[in-house]
PDB file of C-alpha atoms and ligand atoms in Angstrom:
ATOM      1  CA  MET A   7      20.082-126.323-111.247  1.00  0.00           C
ATOM      2  CA  ILE A   8      22.576-125.766-108.335  1.00  0.00           C
ATOM      3  CA  LYS A   9      25.532-128.141-108.124  1.00  0.00           C
ATOM      4  CA  ASN A  10      28.611-127.743-105.903  1.00  0.00           C
ATOM      5  CA  GLN A  11      28.099-124.158-105.345  1.00  0.00           C
ATOM      6  CA  TRP A  12      27.404-123.379-109.017  1.00  0.00           C
ATOM      7  CA  PHE A  13      24.190-122.373-110.612  1.00  0.00           C
ATOM      8  CA  PHE A  14      23.646-123.845-114.047  1.00  0.00           C
ATOM      9  CA  GLU A  15      20.822-122.342-116.258  1.00  0.00           C
ATOM     10  CA  ARG A  16      18.363-124.594-117.941  1.00  0.00           C
ATOM     11  CA  GLU A  17      18.244-124.888-121.676  1.00  0.00           C
ATOM     12  CA  LEU A  18      16.043-122.131-123.271  1.00  0.00           C
ATOM     13  CA  PRO A  19      12.619-123.526-124.458  1.00  0.00           C
ATOM     14  CA  ASN A  20      12.497-125.011-128.033  1.00  0.00           C
ATOM     15  CA  THR A  21      16.248-124.873-128.399  1.00  0.00           C
ATOM     16  CA  VAL A  22      19.040-127.438-128.601  1.00  0.00           C
ATOM     17  CA  GLN A  23      22.041-126.135-126.966  1.00  0.00           C
ATOM     18  CA  ASP A  24      25.596-127.534-127.002  1.00  0.00           C
ATOM     19  CA  TYR A  25      26.907-125.186-124.358  1.00  0.00           C
ATOM     20  CA  LYS A  26      26.151-124.778-120.674  1.00  0.00           C
ATOM     21  CA  ILE A  27      26.325-121.539-118.613  1.00  0.00           C
ATOM     22  CA  GLY A  28      27.080-121.749-114.910  1.00  0.00           C
ATOM     23  CA  TRP A  29      27.764-119.017-112.361  1.00  0.00           C
ATOM     24  CA  ARG A  30      29.685-119.492-109.028  1.00  0.00           C
ATOM     25  CA  LEU A  31      27.337-119.007-106.075  1.00  0.00           C
ATOM     26  CA  LYS A  32      27.951-116.817-103.061  1.00  0.00           C
ATOM     27  CA  LYS A  33      24.463-117.690-101.352  1.00  0.00           C
ATOM     28  CA  LYS A  34      20.909-118.632-102.001  1.00  0.00           C
ATOM     29  CA  VAL A  35      18.594-115.777-101.215  1.00  0.00           C
ATOM     30  CA  TYR A  36      15.066-116.893-101.923  1.00  0.00           C
ATOM     31  CA  SER A  37      13.416-119.990-103.483  1.00  0.00           C
ATOM     32  CA  GLY A  38       9.691-120.519-103.885  1.00  0.00           C
ATOM     33  CA  LYS A  39       6.830-121.367-106.267  1.00  0.00           C
ATOM     34  CA  SER A  40       3.869-119.374-107.467  1.00  0.00           C
ATOM     35  CA  LYS A  41       0.763-120.560-109.290  1.00  0.00           C
ATOM     36  CA  TYR A  42       2.781-120.020-112.569  1.00  0.00           C
ATOM     37  CA  GLN A  43       6.485-120.653-112.056  1.00  0.00           C
ATOM     38  CA  LYS A  44       9.440-121.378-109.816  1.00  0.00           C
ATOM     39  CA  ILE A  45      11.076-118.213-108.443  1.00  0.00           C
ATOM     40  CA  GLU A  46      14.754-118.053-107.234  1.00  0.00           C
ATOM     41  CA  ILE A  47      17.034-115.284-106.197  1.00  0.00           C
ATOM     42  CA  LEU A  48      20.793-116.013-105.864  1.00  0.00           C
ATOM     43  CA  ASP A  49      23.844-114.094-105.056  1.00  0.00           C
ATOM     44  CA  THR A  50      26.820-114.878-107.442  1.00  0.00           C
ATOM     45  CA  PHE A  51      30.485-113.786-107.668  1.00  0.00           C
ATOM     46  CA  GLY A  52      30.248-112.908-111.485  1.00  0.00           C
ATOM     47  CA  LEU A  53      26.850-111.164-111.822  1.00  0.00           C
ATOM     48  CA  GLY A  54      25.884-110.069-108.265  1.00  0.00           C
ATOM     49  CA  ARG A  55      22.315-110.852-107.390  1.00  0.00           C
ATOM     50  CA  ILE A  56      20.433-112.834-110.097  1.00  0.00           C
ATOM     51  CA  PHE A  57      16.599-113.392-110.598  1.00  0.00           C
ATOM     52  CA  ILE A  58      15.515-116.812-112.052  1.00  0.00           C
ATOM     53  CA  LEU A  59      12.195-118.145-113.249  1.00  0.00           C
ATOM     54  CA  ASP A  60      11.901-121.742-113.986  1.00  0.00           C
ATOM     55  CA  GLY A  61      15.564-122.254-114.028  1.00  0.00           C
ATOM     56  CA  ILE A  62      16.254-119.469-116.587  1.00  0.00           C
ATOM     57  CA  LEU A  63      18.044-116.187-115.733  1.00  0.00           C
ATOM     58  CA  GLN A  64      15.766-113.289-116.104  1.00  0.00           C
ATOM     59  CA  LEU A  65      18.193-110.494-114.961  1.00  0.00           C
ATOM     60  CA  SER A  66      21.415-109.798-113.054  1.00  0.00           C
ATOM     61  CA  GLU A  67      22.368-106.874-110.837  1.00  0.00           C
ATOM     62  CA  LYS A  68      25.507-106.313-112.822  1.00  0.00           C
ATOM     63  CA  TYR A  69      23.911-106.090-116.396  1.00  0.00           C
ATOM     64  CA  GLU A  70      20.180-105.595-116.067  1.00  0.00           C
ATOM     65  CA  PHE A  71      20.574-101.918-117.152  1.00  0.00           C
ATOM     66  CA  ILE A  72      21.339-102.986-120.724  1.00  0.00           C
ATOM     67  CA  TYR A  73      18.180-104.861-121.512  1.00  0.00           C
ATOM     68  CA  HIS A  74      15.901-102.549-119.339  1.00  0.00           C
ATOM     69  CA  GLU A  75      17.217 -99.324-120.860  1.00  0.00           C
ATOM     70  CA  MET A  76      16.965-100.510-124.470  1.00  0.00           C
ATOM     71  CA  ILE A  77      13.549-102.238-124.325  1.00  0.00           C
ATOM     72  CA  SER A  78      12.114 -99.027-122.682  1.00  0.00           C
ATOM     73  CA  HIS A  79      13.916 -96.085-124.396  1.00  0.00           C
ATOM     74  CA  LEU A  80      13.849 -97.458-127.898  1.00  0.00           C
ATOM     75  CA  PRO A  81      10.074 -97.292-128.400  1.00  0.00           C
ATOM     76  CA  LEU A  82       9.733 -94.158-126.189  1.00  0.00           C
ATOM     77  CA  PHE A  83      12.206 -92.316-128.381  1.00  0.00           C
ATOM     78  CA  TYR A  84      10.846 -93.674-131.758  1.00  0.00           C
ATOM     79  CA  HIS A  85       7.548 -92.087-130.719  1.00  0.00           C
ATOM     80  CA  SER A  86       7.573 -88.271-130.871  1.00  0.00           C
ATOM     81  CA  ASN A  87       5.466 -87.592-127.878  1.00  0.00           C
ATOM     82  CA  PRO A  88       4.387 -90.716-125.797  1.00  0.00           C
ATOM     83  CA  GLN A  89       1.702 -90.005-123.006  1.00  0.00           C
ATOM     84  CA  ARG A  90       0.022 -93.327-122.202  1.00  0.00           C
ATOM     85  CA  ILE A  91       1.830 -96.695-122.334  1.00  0.00           C
ATOM     86  CA  LEU A  92       1.236-100.259-121.446  1.00  0.00           C
ATOM     87  CA  ILE A  93       3.827-102.692-120.029  1.00  0.00           C
ATOM     88  CA  ILE A  94       3.154-106.339-120.252  1.00  0.00           C
ATOM     89  CA  GLY A  95       5.182-108.676-118.116  1.00  0.00           C
ATOM     90  CA  GLY A  96       8.218-107.038-116.457  1.00  0.00           C
ATOM     91  CA  GLY A  97       7.183-108.188-113.066  1.00  0.00           C
ATOM     92  CA  ASP A  98      10.621-107.320-111.542  1.00  0.00           C
ATOM     93  CA  GLY A  99       9.906-103.636-112.189  1.00  0.00           C
ATOM     94  CA  GLY A 100      13.122-102.896-114.335  1.00  0.00           C
ATOM     95  CA  VAL A 101      11.051-101.602-117.311  1.00  0.00           C
ATOM     96  CA  LEU A 102       8.865 -99.479-114.965  1.00  0.00           C
ATOM     97  CA  ARG A 103      11.919 -97.887-113.363  1.00  0.00           C
ATOM     98  CA  GLU A 104      13.151 -96.799-116.888  1.00  0.00           C
ATOM     99  CA  VAL A 105       9.865 -95.568-118.341  1.00  0.00           C
ATOM    100  CA  LEU A 106       9.292 -93.425-115.245  1.00  0.00           C
ATOM    101  CA  LYS A 107      12.243 -91.386-116.416  1.00  0.00           C
ATOM    102  CA  HIS A 108      10.013 -89.976-119.223  1.00  0.00           C
ATOM    103  CA  SER A 109       7.168 -87.430-118.561  1.00  0.00           C
ATOM    104  CA  LEU A 110       4.430 -89.878-119.232  1.00  0.00           C
ATOM    105  CA  LYS A 111       0.769 -89.240-117.975  1.00  0.00           C
ATOM    106  CA  GLU A 112      -0.382 -92.843-117.584  1.00  0.00           C
ATOM    107  CA  ILE A 113       1.417 -96.238-117.238  1.00  0.00           C
ATOM    108  CA  PHE A 114      -0.703 -99.330-117.422  1.00  0.00           C
ATOM    109  CA  TRP A 115       1.010-102.470-116.356  1.00  0.00           C
ATOM    110  CA  ALA A 116      -0.368-106.047-116.893  1.00  0.00           C
ATOM    111  CA  GLU A 117       1.794-108.589-114.983  1.00  0.00           C
ATOM    112  CA  LEU A 118       0.626-112.253-114.580  1.00  0.00           C
ATOM    113  CA  ASP A 119       2.265-113.145-111.302  1.00  0.00           C
ATOM    114  CA  GLN A 120       1.742-111.268-108.065  1.00  0.00           C
ATOM    115  CA  LYS A 121       4.421-113.334-106.381  1.00  0.00           C
ATOM    116  CA  VAL A 122       7.034-112.093-108.891  1.00  0.00           C
ATOM    117  CA  VAL A 123       6.116-108.596-107.942  1.00  0.00           C
ATOM    118  CA  GLU A 124       6.208-109.157-104.176  1.00  0.00           C
ATOM    119  CA  VAL A 125       9.594-111.070-104.318  1.00  0.00           C
ATOM    120  CA  SER A 126      11.178-108.472-106.591  1.00  0.00           C
ATOM    121  CA  LYS A 127       9.977-105.602-104.164  1.00  0.00           C
ATOM    122  CA  LYS A 128      11.653-107.341-101.262  1.00  0.00           C
ATOM    123  CA  TYR A 129      14.933-108.846-102.707  1.00  0.00           C
ATOM    124  CA  LEU A 130      15.735-106.693-105.889  1.00  0.00           C
ATOM    125  CA  PRO A 131      15.966-103.141-104.463  1.00  0.00           C
ATOM    126  CA  PHE A 132      18.212-101.927-107.364  1.00  0.00           C
ATOM    127  CA  LEU A 133      15.036-102.149-109.545  1.00  0.00           C
ATOM    128  CA  ASN A 134      13.247 -99.641-107.304  1.00  0.00           C
ATOM    129  CA  LEU A 135       9.864-101.315-107.624  1.00  0.00           C
ATOM    130  CA  LYS A 136       8.570-100.335-104.154  1.00  0.00           C
ATOM    131  CA  ASN A 137       8.954 -96.605-104.895  1.00  0.00           C
ATOM    132  CA  SER A 138       7.772 -96.884-108.619  1.00  0.00           C
ATOM    133  CA  LEU A 139       4.563 -98.450-107.371  1.00  0.00           C
ATOM    134  CA  LYS A 140       3.928 -95.343-105.215  1.00  0.00           C
ATOM    135  CA  GLN A 141       3.541 -93.233-108.379  1.00  0.00           C
ATOM    136  CA  LYS A 142      -0.157 -92.437-108.854  1.00  0.00           C
ATOM    137  CA  LYS A 143       0.173 -92.620-112.669  1.00  0.00           C
ATOM    138  CA  VAL A 144       1.165 -96.347-112.351  1.00  0.00           C
ATOM    139  CA  LYS A 145      -1.827 -98.798-112.726  1.00  0.00           C
ATOM    140  CA  LEU A 146      -0.944-102.439-112.077  1.00  0.00           C
ATOM    141  CA  PHE A 147      -3.392-105.096-113.281  1.00  0.00           C
ATOM    142  CA  LEU A 148      -2.626-108.795-112.311  1.00  0.00           C
ATOM    143  CA  GLY A 149      -3.459-111.263-115.225  1.00  0.00           C
ATOM    144  CA  ASP A 150      -2.658-112.500-118.616  1.00  0.00           C
ATOM    145  CA  GLY A 151      -1.508-109.547-120.826  1.00  0.00           C
ATOM    146  CA  ALA A 152      -2.974-111.117-123.980  1.00  0.00           C
ATOM    147  CA  THR A 153      -6.511-111.219-122.449  1.00  0.00           C
ATOM    148  CA  PHE A 154      -6.021-107.602-120.829  1.00  0.00           C
ATOM    149  CA  ILE A 155      -5.081-105.978-124.160  1.00  0.00           C
ATOM    150  CA  LYS A 156      -8.407-107.100-125.776  1.00  0.00           C
ATOM    151  CA  LYS A 157     -10.296-104.376-123.735  1.00  0.00           C
ATOM    152  CA  PHE A 158      -8.514-101.446-125.615  1.00  0.00           C
ATOM    153  CA  LYS A 159      -8.815 -99.908-129.041  1.00  0.00           C
ATOM    154  CA  ASP A 160      -6.819 -96.827-130.325  1.00  0.00           C
ATOM    155  CA  PHE A 161      -5.657 -96.171-126.669  1.00  0.00           C
ATOM    156  CA  PHE A 162      -1.955 -96.585-126.140  1.00  0.00           C
ATOM    157  CA  ASP A 163       1.012 -94.671-127.547  1.00  0.00           C
ATOM    158  CA  VAL A 164       3.567 -97.414-126.695  1.00  0.00           C
ATOM    159  CA  ILE A 165       3.259-101.143-125.799  1.00  0.00           C
ATOM    160  CA  ILE A 166       6.290-102.814-124.190  1.00  0.00           C
ATOM    161  CA  VAL A 167       6.199-106.655-123.792  1.00  0.00           C
ATOM    162  CA  ASP A 168       8.879-107.869-121.350  1.00  0.00           C
ATOM    163  CA  SER A 169       7.868-111.535-121.099  1.00  0.00           C
ATOM    164  CA  THR A 170       9.504-114.871-120.226  1.00  0.00           C
ATOM    165  CA  ASP A 171      10.519-117.039-123.176  1.00  0.00           C
ATOM    166  CA  PRO A 172       7.770-118.589-125.224  1.00  0.00           C
ATOM    167  CA  LYS A 173       6.462-121.408-123.094  1.00  0.00           C
ATOM    168  CA  GLY A 174       3.616-122.051-120.677  1.00  0.00           C
ATOM    169  CA  SER A 175       1.980-118.823-119.398  1.00  0.00           C
ATOM    170  CA  SER A 176       3.887-116.484-121.786  1.00  0.00           C
ATOM    171  CA  LEU A 177       3.011-118.503-125.020  1.00  0.00           C
ATOM    172  CA  SER A 178      -0.181-116.239-125.406  1.00  0.00           C
ATOM    173  CA  LEU A 179       2.250-113.149-125.952  1.00  0.00           C
ATOM    174  CA  PHE A 180       3.907-114.753-128.895  1.00  0.00           C
ATOM    175  CA  GLN A 181       0.633-115.424-131.029  1.00  0.00           C
ATOM    176  CA  LYS A 182      -0.639-113.631-134.157  1.00  0.00           C
ATOM    177  CA  ASN A 183      -3.872-112.679-132.482  1.00  0.00           C
ATOM    178  CA  PHE A 184      -2.016-111.043-129.589  1.00  0.00           C
ATOM    179  CA  TYR A 185      -0.033-108.952-132.137  1.00  0.00           C
ATOM    180  CA  GLN A 186      -3.254-107.964-133.985  1.00  0.00           C
ATOM    181  CA  ASN A 187      -4.959-107.026-130.763  1.00  0.00           C
ATOM    182  CA  SER A 188      -1.853-105.003-129.840  1.00  0.00           C
ATOM    183  CA  PHE A 189      -2.042-103.225-133.314  1.00  0.00           C
ATOM    184  CA  LEU A 190      -5.804-102.382-132.500  1.00  0.00           C
ATOM    185  CA  ALA A 191      -4.958-101.215-129.036  1.00  0.00           C
ATOM    186  CA  LEU A 192      -2.361 -98.648-130.287  1.00  0.00           C
ATOM    187  CA  LYS A 193      -3.155 -95.228-131.333  1.00  0.00           C
ATOM    188  CA  LYS A 194      -2.287 -94.034-135.007  1.00  0.00           C
ATOM    189  CA  LYS A 195       1.354 -93.323-134.216  1.00  0.00           C
ATOM    190  CA  GLY A 196       1.610 -96.308-131.883  1.00  0.00           C
ATOM    191  CA  ILE A 197       4.788 -98.294-131.362  1.00  0.00           C
ATOM    192  CA  PHE A 198       5.150-101.887-130.046  1.00  0.00           C
ATOM    193  CA  ILE A 199       8.258-103.707-128.725  1.00  0.00           C
ATOM    194  CA  THR A 200       8.889-107.201-127.560  1.00  0.00           C
ATOM    195  CA  GLN A 201      11.853-109.286-126.404  1.00  0.00           C
ATOM    196  CA  SER A 202      12.444-111.878-129.089  1.00  0.00           C
ATOM    197  CA  GLY A 203      15.324-114.137-127.966  1.00  0.00           C
ATOM    198  CA  ASN A 204      19.029-114.433-128.829  1.00  0.00           C
ATOM    199  CA  PHE A 205      20.742-114.660-132.256  1.00  0.00           C
ATOM    200  CA  LEU A 206      22.722-117.850-131.243  1.00  0.00           C
ATOM    201  CA  ASP A 207      20.032-120.384-130.246  1.00  0.00           C
ATOM    202  CA  GLN A 208      16.671-118.572-130.947  1.00  0.00           C
ATOM    203  CA  ILE A 209      16.983-117.475-134.565  1.00  0.00           C
ATOM    204  CA  SER A 210      13.835-119.464-135.519  1.00  0.00           C
ATOM    205  CA  GLU A 211      12.001-117.571-132.668  1.00  0.00           C
ATOM    206  CA  ILE A 212      13.187-114.287-133.937  1.00  0.00           C
ATOM    207  CA  LYS A 213      12.066-115.161-137.588  1.00  0.00           C
ATOM    208  CA  THR A 214       8.673-116.402-136.432  1.00  0.00           C
ATOM    209  CA  THR A 215       8.070-113.180-134.419  1.00  0.00           C
ATOM    210  CA  LEU A 216       9.162-110.977-137.370  1.00  0.00           C
ATOM    211  CA  LYS A 217       6.883-112.874-139.763  1.00  0.00           C
ATOM    212  CA  ASN A 218       3.859-112.802-137.399  1.00  0.00           C
ATOM    213  CA  LEU A 219       4.267-109.068-136.540  1.00  0.00           C
ATOM    214  CA  LYS A 220       4.539-108.208-140.289  1.00  0.00           C
ATOM    215  CA  LYS A 221       1.064-109.691-140.619  1.00  0.00           C
ATOM    216  CA  SER A 222      -0.386-106.895-138.485  1.00  0.00           C
ATOM    217  CA  PHE A 223       2.053-103.975-138.687  1.00  0.00           C
ATOM    218  CA  PRO A 224       3.464-102.073-141.797  1.00  0.00           C
ATOM    219  CA  TYR A 225       6.770-101.353-140.237  1.00  0.00           C
ATOM    220  CA  VAL A 226       8.863-103.954-138.219  1.00  0.00           C
ATOM    221  CA  LYS A 227      12.482-103.678-137.209  1.00  0.00           C
ATOM    222  CA  VAL A 228      14.972-105.744-135.300  1.00  0.00           C
ATOM    223  CA  HIS A 229      17.453-104.157-132.819  1.00  0.00           C
ATOM    224  CA  ARG A 230      20.395-106.004-131.383  1.00  0.00           C
ATOM    225  CA  ILE A 231      21.894-105.609-127.841  1.00  0.00           C
ATOM    226  CA  PHE A 232      24.776-107.255-126.099  1.00  0.00           C
ATOM    227  CA  THR A 233      23.564-108.809-122.790  1.00  0.00           C
ATOM    228  CA  PRO A 234      26.549-110.614-121.150  1.00  0.00           C
ATOM    229  CA  ASP A 235      24.225-112.220-118.540  1.00  0.00           C
ATOM    230  CA  TYR A 236      21.765-113.820-120.989  1.00  0.00           C
ATOM    231  CA  GLN A 237      22.369-117.202-122.750  1.00  0.00           C
ATOM    232  CA  GLY A 238      23.785-116.540-126.267  1.00  0.00           C
ATOM    233  CA  SER A 239      24.424-112.923-125.053  1.00  0.00           C
ATOM    234  CA  ASP A 240      23.601-111.612-128.501  1.00  0.00           C
ATOM    235  CA  PHE A 241      20.040-110.482-127.896  1.00  0.00           C
ATOM    236  CA  SER A 242      17.147-109.155-130.082  1.00  0.00           C
ATOM    237  CA  LEU A 243      14.420-106.767-129.605  1.00  0.00           C
ATOM    238  CA  ILE A 244      11.706-106.401-132.185  1.00  0.00           C
ATOM    239  CA  LEU A 245       9.843-103.145-132.820  1.00  0.00           C
ATOM    240  CA  ALA A 246       6.600-102.671-134.739  1.00  0.00           C
ATOM    241  CA  SER A 247       4.874 -99.425-135.767  1.00  0.00           C
ATOM    242  CA  LYS A 248       1.483 -98.580-137.193  1.00  0.00           C
ATOM    243  CA  ASN A 249       2.635 -95.420-139.169  1.00  0.00           C
ATOM    244  CA  ILE A 250       6.166 -94.318-138.177  1.00  0.00           C
ATOM    245  CA  ASN A 251       8.760 -95.695-140.609  1.00  0.00           C
ATOM    246  CA  LEU A 252      11.338 -97.187-138.198  1.00  0.00           C
ATOM    247  CA  GLU A 253      14.028 -96.979-140.939  1.00  0.00           C
ATOM    248  CA  LYS A 254      13.771 -93.246-140.675  1.00  0.00           C
ATOM    249  CA  PHE A 255      15.030 -92.658-137.063  1.00  0.00           C
ATOM    250  CA  ASP A 256      15.678 -88.898-136.696  1.00  0.00           C
ATOM    251  CA  ILE A 257      18.718 -88.734-134.608  1.00  0.00           C
ATOM    252  CA  LYS A 258      19.062 -85.008-134.714  1.00  0.00           C
ATOM    253  CA  LYS A 259      15.573 -84.492-133.263  1.00  0.00           C
ATOM    254  CA  THR A 260      16.140 -87.259-130.692  1.00  0.00           C
ATOM    255  CA  LYS A 261      19.414 -85.656-129.506  1.00  0.00           C
ATOM    256  CA  LYS A 262      17.399 -82.495-128.765  1.00  0.00           C
ATOM    257  CA  ARG A 263      14.785 -84.449-126.897  1.00  0.00           C
ATOM    258  CA  PHE A 264      17.277 -86.665-124.989  1.00  0.00           C
ATOM    259  CA  LYS A 265      17.510 -85.023-121.616  1.00  0.00           C
ATOM    260  CA  ILE A 266      17.560 -88.179-119.281  1.00  0.00           C
ATOM    261  CA  LYS A 267      20.752 -88.232-117.243  1.00  0.00           C
ATOM    262  CA  GLY A 268      22.643 -91.237-115.831  1.00  0.00           C
ATOM    263  CA  LEU A 269      21.736 -93.791-118.448  1.00  0.00           C
ATOM    264  CA  LYS A 270      24.682 -96.325-118.993  1.00  0.00           C
ATOM    265  CA  TYR A 271      23.668 -98.021-122.346  1.00  0.00           C
ATOM    266  CA  TYR A 272      21.003 -96.091-124.127  1.00  0.00           C
ATOM    267  CA  PHE A 273      21.768 -92.823-126.062  1.00  0.00           C
ATOM    268  CA  PRO A 274      20.683 -91.678-129.525  1.00  0.00           C
ATOM    269  CA  GLU A 275      23.675 -92.956-131.325  1.00  0.00           C
ATOM    270  CA  MET A 276      23.317 -96.469-129.681  1.00  0.00           C
ATOM    271  CA  HIS A 277      19.553 -96.229-130.758  1.00  0.00           C
ATOM    272  CA  LEU A 278      20.780 -95.882-134.301  1.00  0.00           C
ATOM    273  CA  ALA A 279      23.678 -98.482-134.162  1.00  0.00           C
ATOM    274  CA  SER A 280      21.542-101.160-132.471  1.00  0.00           C
ATOM    275  CA  GLY A 281      19.185-101.061-135.505  1.00  0.00           C
ATOM    276  CA  ILE A 282      22.035-101.992-137.931  1.00  0.00           C
ATOM    277  CA  LEU A 283      22.375-105.672-138.603  1.00  0.00           C
ATOM    278  CA  SER A 284      25.272-107.318-140.239  1.00  0.00           C
ATOM    279  CA  LYS A 285      24.929-108.933-143.685  1.00  0.00           C
ATOM    280  CA  PHE A 286      25.348-112.215-141.878  1.00  0.00           C
ATOM    281  CA  TYR A 287      22.307-111.739-139.612  1.00  0.00           C
ATOM    282  CA  GLN A 288      20.240-110.147-142.318  1.00  0.00           C
ATOM    283  CA  LYS A 289      20.817-113.140-144.456  1.00  0.00           C
ATOM    284  CA  LYS A 290      20.166-115.510-141.613  1.00  0.00           C
ATOM    285  CA  LEU A 291      16.809-113.779-140.792  1.00  0.00           C
ATOM    286  CA  LYS A 292      15.773-114.028-144.572  1.00  0.00           C
ATOM    287  CA  GLN A 293      16.645-117.811-144.854  1.00  0.00           C
TER     288      GLN A 293
HETATM  289  N1  SAM B  23      13.734-109.784-119.184  1.00  0.00           N
HETATM  290  C1  SAM B  23      13.293-111.132-119.023  1.00  0.00           C
HETATM  291  C2  SAM B  23      13.560-111.978-120.243  1.00  0.00           C
HETATM  292  O1  SAM B  23      13.718-111.354-121.249  1.00  0.00           O
HETATM  293  O2  SAM B  23      13.678-113.115-120.179  1.00  0.00           O
HETATM  294  C3  SAM B  23      11.781-111.072-118.611  1.00  0.00           C
HETATM  295  C4  SAM B  23      11.676-110.741-117.333  1.00  0.00           C
HETATM  296  S1  SAM B  23      10.121-110.556-116.553  1.00  0.00           S
HETATM  297  C5  SAM B  23      10.440-111.170-115.054  1.00  0.00           C
HETATM  298  C6  SAM B  23       9.038-111.646-117.321  1.00  0.00           C
HETATM  299  C7  SAM B  23       7.603-111.594-116.724  1.00  0.00           C
HETATM  300  O3  SAM B  23       6.578-111.954-117.738  1.00  0.00           O
HETATM  301  C8  SAM B  23       7.473-112.347-115.358  1.00  0.00           C
HETATM  302  O4  SAM B  23       7.152-111.539-114.352  1.00  0.00           O
HETATM  303  C9  SAM B  23       6.123-113.220-115.822  1.00  0.00           C
HETATM  304  O5  SAM B  23       5.344-113.458-114.696  1.00  0.00           O
HETATM  305  C10 SAM B  23       5.504-112.486-116.917  1.00  0.00           C
HETATM  306  N2  SAM B  23       4.592-113.028-117.747  1.00  0.00           N
HETATM  307  C11 SAM B  23       4.655-114.245-118.316  1.00  0.00           C
HETATM  308  N3  SAM B  23       3.607-114.532-119.034  1.00  0.00           N
HETATM  309  C12 SAM B  23       2.673-113.449-118.915  1.00  0.00           C
HETATM  310  C13 SAM B  23       1.428-113.193-119.508  1.00  0.00           C
HETATM  311  N4  SAM B  23       0.815-114.081-120.250  1.00  0.00           N
HETATM  312  N5  SAM B  23       0.888-111.959-119.221  1.00  0.00           N
HETATM  313  C14 SAM B  23       1.595-111.070-118.395  1.00  0.00           C
HETATM  314  N6  SAM B  23       2.811-111.251-117.845  1.00  0.00           N
HETATM  315  C15 SAM B  23       3.358-112.470-118.091  1.00  0.00           C
END
């Protein structure tokens, strides 16, 4: 909601919030509706350009690198040699920009909303989507990711789910059968990652996602990142693995492999550190 030159975010789905976040506006850049959601792009003083879906901030020019680097490089460095991956959601292109920094053979991408892709190409140049889509190894499929994944068995090395919060069209990406189909679509050493909400207001969402993933995957692990632009700022990503024990991250081997230049948040020590939860959060997730 925009009021007196301030943009105030809507409450996150399924949460009761006793705080409100507002960003001082410079100008409105774009506002429109697709078949699935309301799409807005605004310029702010505090976060630069921001991208909003149904009133909830998806990314900011100033801090998007934190979320995009971690949701991309954590699974790709947990896996010893990823070749073929699937991105679900991520219509803004931020995850695609990051995964293209690895020498992958094939990148399948299932995004629901063509309008999100078009608007992002035009108004979010810092995510480089226009150029990324020129790469032959990128295959974009428009549609529901939960339906798309049913076509594959033992096919992907890594699956990255960069979805909106669990409501409406993205609810299918938070279901047990979607996690089971993801398990089946992954190869033996396959790794899955999903955004799972913040530790302040969405603890129950994190716990539900953990519980449901453990029904399909033997190894499941929460990583924690600090996202100043997201409500609650203390954000969680959950990884799941078919065979690789995520508690045994080999930092020595990863340091040898880690040749990507110019990353601002992800590096092997941050990989390790982000997987360590305080006793406080460990207890909260068990309650
Ligand atoms: N990083 C953001 C966050 O954590 O809130 C998410 C950003 S990204 C823009 C979310 C994308 O998920 C949107 O482009 C939306 O269209 C897409 N999406 C939502 N439901 C989907 C579904 N069922 N299948 C594929 N993509 C979906």
